GROMACS .gro file of C-alpha atoms in nm:
model
  246
    1MET     CA    1   3.128   8.838  -3.984
    2ILE     CA    2   2.748   8.842  -4.016
    3ARG     CA    3   2.525   8.585  -4.174
    4GLY     CA    4   2.158   8.503  -4.159
    5ASN     CA    5   1.820   8.646  -4.244
    6ALA     CA    6   1.617   8.931  -4.087
    7MET     CA    7   1.790   8.927  -3.746
    8PRO     CA    8   2.132   8.776  -3.806
    9LEU     CA    9   2.369   8.669  -3.534
   10GLU     CA   10   2.723   8.802  -3.541
   11LEU     CA   11   3.007   8.552  -3.507
   12LEU     CA   12   3.328   8.638  -3.319
   13THR     CA   13   3.621   8.397  -3.340
   14ILE     CA   14   3.845   8.414  -3.032
   15PRO     CA   15   4.192   8.256  -3.029
   16CYS     CA   16   4.274   8.088  -2.697
   17LEU     CA   17   4.568   7.895  -2.551
   18SER     CA   18   4.824   7.805  -2.818
   19ASP     CA   19   4.591   7.685  -3.094
   20ASN     CA   20   4.230   7.671  -2.966
   21TYR     CA   21   3.930   7.876  -3.069
   22ALA     CA   22   3.626   7.982  -2.874
   23PHE     CA   23   3.331   8.145  -3.047
   24LEU     CA   24   3.083   8.410  -2.945
   25LEU     CA   25   2.748   8.460  -3.112
   26VAL     CA   26   2.593   8.803  -3.057
   27ASN     CA   27   2.241   8.927  -3.119
   28ALA     CA   28   2.115   9.281  -3.176
   29ALA     CA   29   2.035   9.322  -2.805
   30GLY     CA   30   2.397   9.268  -2.705
   31GLU     CA   31   2.338   8.921  -2.565
   32ALA     CA   32   2.606   8.661  -2.632
   33ALA     CA   33   2.635   8.284  -2.647
   34LEU     CA   34   2.976   8.124  -2.599
   35ILE     CA   35   3.073   7.799  -2.768
   36ASP     CA   36   3.346   7.624  -2.566
   37ALA     CA   37   3.565   7.789  -2.305
   38PRO     CA   38   3.934   7.702  -2.351
   39GLU     CA   39   4.067   8.008  -2.166
   40ALA     CA   40   3.888   8.278  -1.970
   41ALA     CA   41   4.103   8.588  -2.031
   42PRO     CA   42   4.055   8.636  -2.407
   43ILE     CA   43   3.684   8.555  -2.378
   44ASN     CA   44   3.639   8.805  -2.094
   45ALA     CA   45   3.826   9.065  -2.299
   46ALA     CA   46   3.595   9.015  -2.598
   47LEU     CA   47   3.286   9.039  -2.378
   48ALA     CA   48   3.412   9.355  -2.207
   49GLU     CA   49   3.520   9.526  -2.529
   50ARG     CA   50   3.171   9.494  -2.673
   51GLY     CA   51   2.979   9.530  -2.345
   52LEU     CA   52   2.811   9.195  -2.403
   53ALA     CA   53   2.589   9.002  -2.163
   54LEU     CA   54   2.683   8.634  -2.166
   55THR     CA   55   2.355   8.444  -2.144
   56THR     CA   56   2.441   8.097  -2.276
   57ILE     CA   57   2.741   7.863  -2.283
   58LEU     CA   58   2.744   7.565  -2.519
   59LEU     CA   59   2.999   7.287  -2.463
   60THR     CA   60   3.089   7.044  -2.742
   61HIS     CA   61   3.280   6.792  -2.528
   62HIS     CA   62   3.461   6.745  -2.200
   63HIS     CA   63   3.830   6.782  -2.294
   64TRP     CA   64   4.009   7.031  -2.068
   65ASP     CA   65   4.104   7.266  -2.352
   66HIS     CA   66   3.735   7.323  -2.425
   67VAL     CA   67   3.608   7.374  -2.069
   68GLU     CA   68   3.900   7.495  -1.854
   69GLY     CA   69   3.814   7.862  -1.890
   70LEU     CA   70   3.459   7.823  -1.764
   71GLU     CA   71   3.524   7.902  -1.397
   72GLY     CA   72   3.714   8.222  -1.476
   73LEU     CA   73   3.449   8.383  -1.695
   74ASN     CA   74   3.310   8.719  -1.586
   75THR     CA   75   2.934   8.663  -1.581
   76ALA     CA   76   2.702   8.928  -1.441
   77LEU     CA   77   2.414   8.693  -1.521
   78ALA     CA   78   2.391   8.324  -1.445
   79PRO     CA   79   2.423   8.186  -1.799
   80ARG     CA   80   2.268   7.864  -1.916
   81VAL     CA   81   2.535   7.595  -1.950
   82ILE     CA   82   2.438   7.335  -2.208
   83GLY     CA   83   2.613   7.012  -2.296
   84ALA     CA   84   2.556   6.651  -2.389
   85LYS     CA   85   2.356   6.430  -2.155
   86ALA     CA   86   2.587   6.141  -2.250
   87ASP     CA   87   2.892   6.345  -2.143
   88ALA     CA   88   2.740   6.520  -1.840
   89HIS     CA   89   2.936   6.313  -1.588
   90ARG     CA   90   3.262   6.456  -1.730
   91LEU     CA   91   3.151   6.810  -1.807
   92PRO     CA   92   3.131   7.106  -1.568
   93PRO     CA   93   2.788   7.134  -1.402
   94LEU     CA   94   2.519   7.181  -1.666
   95THR     CA   95   2.188   7.362  -1.641
   96GLU     CA   96   2.058   7.176  -1.948
   97GLU     CA   97   2.147   6.834  -2.089
   98VAL     CA   98   2.082   6.767  -2.458
   99SER     CA   99   2.095   6.469  -2.692
  100GLU     CA  100   2.095   6.383  -3.063
  101GLY     CA  101   1.783   6.510  -3.235
  102GLY     CA  102   1.709   6.766  -2.965
  103ARG     CA  103   1.636   7.130  -3.038
  104ILE     CA  104   1.698   7.428  -2.814
  105THR     CA  105   1.660   7.803  -2.855
  106VAL     CA  106   1.968   8.025  -2.822
  107LEU     CA  107   1.958   8.403  -2.873
  108GLY     CA  108   1.617   8.363  -3.034
  109GLU     CA  109   1.733   8.101  -3.287
  110GLU     CA  110   1.652   7.733  -3.297
  111VAL     CA  111   1.957   7.511  -3.263
  112ASP     CA  112   1.977   7.143  -3.362
  113ILE     CA  113   2.185   6.899  -3.158
  114LEU     CA  114   2.395   6.647  -3.351
  115ASP     CA  115   2.582   6.355  -3.195
  116VAL     CA  116   2.925   6.360  -3.359
  117SER     CA  117   3.101   6.099  -3.146
  118GLY     CA  118   3.441   5.970  -3.251
  119HIS     CA  119   3.695   6.208  -3.101
  120THR     CA  120   3.514   6.136  -2.775
  121ILE     CA  121   3.195   5.949  -2.690
  122GLY     CA  122   2.918   6.199  -2.628
  123HIS     CA  123   3.075   6.474  -2.842
  124ILE     CA  124   2.803   6.697  -2.987
  125ALA     CA  125   2.778   6.970  -3.250
  126PHE     CA  126   2.544   7.269  -3.242
  127TYR     CA  127   2.381   7.363  -3.574
  128PHE     CA  128   2.219   7.705  -3.619
  129PRO     CA  129   2.025   7.662  -3.946
  130ALA     CA  130   1.893   8.021  -3.967
  131SER     CA  131   2.239   8.179  -3.938
  132GLY     CA  132   2.419   7.896  -4.114
  133PHE     CA  133   2.671   7.800  -3.845
  134VAL     CA  134   2.772   7.459  -3.715
  135PHE     CA  135   3.002   7.435  -3.413
  136THR     CA  136   3.186   7.107  -3.447
  137GLY     CA  137   3.449   7.118  -3.171
  138ASP     CA  138   3.704   6.846  -3.247
  139SER     CA  139   3.491   6.633  -3.481
  140LEU     CA  140   3.499   6.791  -3.828
  141MET     CA  141   3.795   7.030  -3.839
  142ALA     CA  142   3.938   7.257  -4.106
  143PHE     CA  143   4.106   7.024  -4.359
  144GLY     CA  144   4.082   6.730  -4.115
  145CYS     CA  145   3.905   6.565  -3.824
  146GLY     CA  146   3.984   6.501  -3.460
  147ARG     CA  147   4.196   6.215  -3.332
  148LEU     CA  148   3.993   5.916  -3.213
  149PHE     CA  149   4.062   5.917  -2.840
  150GLU     CA  150   3.752   5.714  -2.749
  151GLY     CA  151   3.540   5.638  -3.052
  152THR     CA  152   3.587   5.418  -3.356
  153PRO     CA  153   3.657   5.503  -3.719
  154ASP     CA  154   3.304   5.392  -3.805
  155GLN     CA  155   3.160   5.636  -3.552
  156MET     CA  156   3.363   5.927  -3.686
  157TYR     CA  157   3.282   5.833  -4.045
  158ASP     CA  158   2.912   5.839  -3.957
  159SER     CA  159   2.952   6.170  -3.774
  160LEU     CA  160   3.119   6.336  -4.072
  161ALA     CA  161   2.851   6.197  -4.304
  162LYS     CA  162   2.588   6.355  -4.079
  163LEU     CA  163   2.765   6.691  -4.102
  164ALA     CA  164   2.812   6.655  -4.478
  165ALA     CA  165   2.433   6.646  -4.516
  166LEU     CA  166   2.403   7.008  -4.398
  167PRO     CA  167   2.381   7.286  -4.660
  168ASP     CA  168   2.707   7.352  -4.844
  169GLU     CA  169   2.716   7.718  -4.740
  170THR     CA  170   2.722   7.628  -4.369
  171LEU     CA  171   3.017   7.779  -4.184
  172VAL     CA  172   3.212   7.510  -3.999
  173CYS     CA  173   3.338   7.654  -3.670
  174SER     CA  174   3.590   7.404  -3.537
  175GLY     CA  175   3.796   7.416  -3.223
  176HIS     CA  176   4.161   7.441  -3.330
  177GLU     CA  177   4.405   7.608  -3.567
  178TYR     CA  178   4.541   7.278  -3.699
  179THR     CA  179   4.487   7.365  -4.064
  180SER     CA  180   4.852   7.390  -4.170
  181SER     CA  181   4.934   7.045  -4.034
  182ASN     CA  182   4.615   6.905  -4.184
  183ALA     CA  183   4.705   7.065  -4.519
  184ARG     CA  184   5.042   6.891  -4.523
  185PHE     CA  185   4.875   6.559  -4.458
  186ALA     CA  186   4.608   6.617  -4.723
  187THR     CA  187   4.866   6.698  -4.990
  188SER     CA  188   5.073   6.393  -4.893
  189VAL     CA  189   4.785   6.149  -4.940
  190MET     CA  190   4.608   6.324  -5.231
  191PRO     CA  191   4.885   6.509  -5.416
  192ASP     CA  192   4.701   6.517  -5.749
  193VAL     CA  193   4.383   6.688  -5.625
  194LEU     CA  194   4.414   7.045  -5.749
  195ALA     CA  195   4.160   7.181  -5.502
  196ILE     CA  196   4.368   7.043  -5.214
  197ALA     CA  197   4.688   7.198  -5.350
  198SER     CA  198   4.512   7.532  -5.394
  199ARG     CA  199   4.368   7.527  -5.043
  200SER     CA  200   4.704   7.428  -4.896
  201ALA     CA  201   4.869   7.729  -5.064
  202GLU     CA  202   4.592   7.959  -4.938
  203THR     CA  203   4.633   7.817  -4.586
  204ASP     CA  204   5.004   7.897  -4.596
  205ARG     CA  205   4.929   8.251  -4.716
  206LEU     CA  206   4.674   8.315  -4.442
  207ARG     CA  207   4.896   8.183  -4.165
  208ARG     CA  208   5.196   8.383  -4.283
  209ALA     CA  209   4.971   8.689  -4.261
  210GLY     CA  210   4.866   8.591  -3.908
  211GLN     CA  211   4.506   8.529  -4.015
  212PHE     CA  212   4.264   8.258  -3.902
  213THR     CA  213   4.174   7.963  -4.125
  214VAL     CA  214   3.866   7.889  -3.912
  215PRO     CA  215   3.576   7.897  -3.980
  216SER     CA  216   3.566   7.724  -4.316
  217THR     CA  217   3.269   7.637  -4.534
  218LEU     CA  218   3.118   7.293  -4.555
  219ALA     CA  219   3.149   7.307  -4.935
  220LEU     CA  220   3.525   7.361  -4.899
  221GLU     CA  221   3.556   7.070  -4.657
  222LYS     CA  222   3.361   6.839  -4.887
  223ALA     CA  223   3.588   6.932  -5.178
  224THR     CA  224   3.926   6.920  -5.004
  225ASN     CA  225   3.913   6.744  -4.667
  226PRO     CA  226   4.049   6.391  -4.722
  227PHE     CA  227   3.836   6.252  -4.440
  228MET     CA  228   3.521   6.382  -4.607
  229LEU     CA  229   3.640   6.251  -4.943
  230ALA     CA  230   3.669   5.898  -4.803
  231THR     CA  231   3.407   5.688  -4.978
  232ASP     CA  232   3.353   5.420  -4.713
  233PRO     CA  233   3.439   5.342  -4.349
  234LYS     CA  234   3.734   5.121  -4.446
  235SER     CA  235   3.908   5.392  -4.648
  236PHE     CA  236   3.831   5.644  -4.375
  237ALA     CA  237   3.992   5.417  -4.114
  238ALA     CA  238   4.303   5.379  -4.331
  239LEU     CA  239   4.336   5.759  -4.363
  240ARG     CA  240   4.287   5.809  -3.990
  241ALA     CA  241   4.559   5.552  -3.914
  242GLN     CA  242   4.796   5.732  -4.154
  243LYS     CA  243   4.725   6.070  -3.997
  244ASP     CA  244   4.793   5.936  -3.647
  245VAL     CA  245   5.152   5.859  -3.744
  246PHE     CA  246   5.200   6.149  -3.989
   0.00000   0.00000   0.00000
C-alpha cells in the first residue's frame, strides 16, 4: 500500500504473535523503519524478502508484546531506536528519547510525536503527515481503544481527541487484530447506528477471508468507533467500564 506525495513511503503490515501487528515503512532507497517489535521472525522474514536495510526502530510503549522481538532482529546496521522519554526507564535501550510536540526525521520525512497516554503512561504515537500515517500502538485501535492499565479515562479521552484532530484520510496503524471483538462491543452499545452495523459486517467478511482489518482510516474511526463517538469524558469512562467487562 503506497500513499504520499512525490516520494511516498510504502507501508507493510506484518502479523506477529497471535494478534499483534508490526509495521515497516520503506523508502525508494530500500531503507526501512520498523514500528514496534512484537516478534523477530516475521519481521526478519519481511526484511530479507525485500532486501531492506533497517535504519530506524520506533517504539510506541513498553509492553512486552511491542518490544520483545527487538533483540532478535537481524540488523546489518546499528538502527536508531526511538521511544518516549517518559517511558525510557521501561523500554529497551534507546538512542533517542522523544516527547510530546517533538519532531524527528525518519526516512526523509518529518514525524510528529504525540503523547497518547491512557493505556500506559508515556505511550506515544508517531504521525507522518506527508505520507498520512499515524502509528497508535494500543491507544486508538480499530473499532476501539486500549485497556487502561495505567492511565485514567480522562487521559485516554484527551488522547483520542488529539488523534481525532488529524486529517480524516490519515491511516490509523494500530497494534492488534482486535477488530472483531471491538465490533461486537460496538454493536452491543450502539445497535441503531447503521455505520457501525455495516462496518461490523465488513469486519466479519474480511476476517473470514483471512484479511487484515488494520490499518483503518481516521474518518472510519470517527464515524463508527464508540470511544471516538463519546461526547465527553464521563460518557467515555462509562463505555470503557462496559468494555472491560464485555
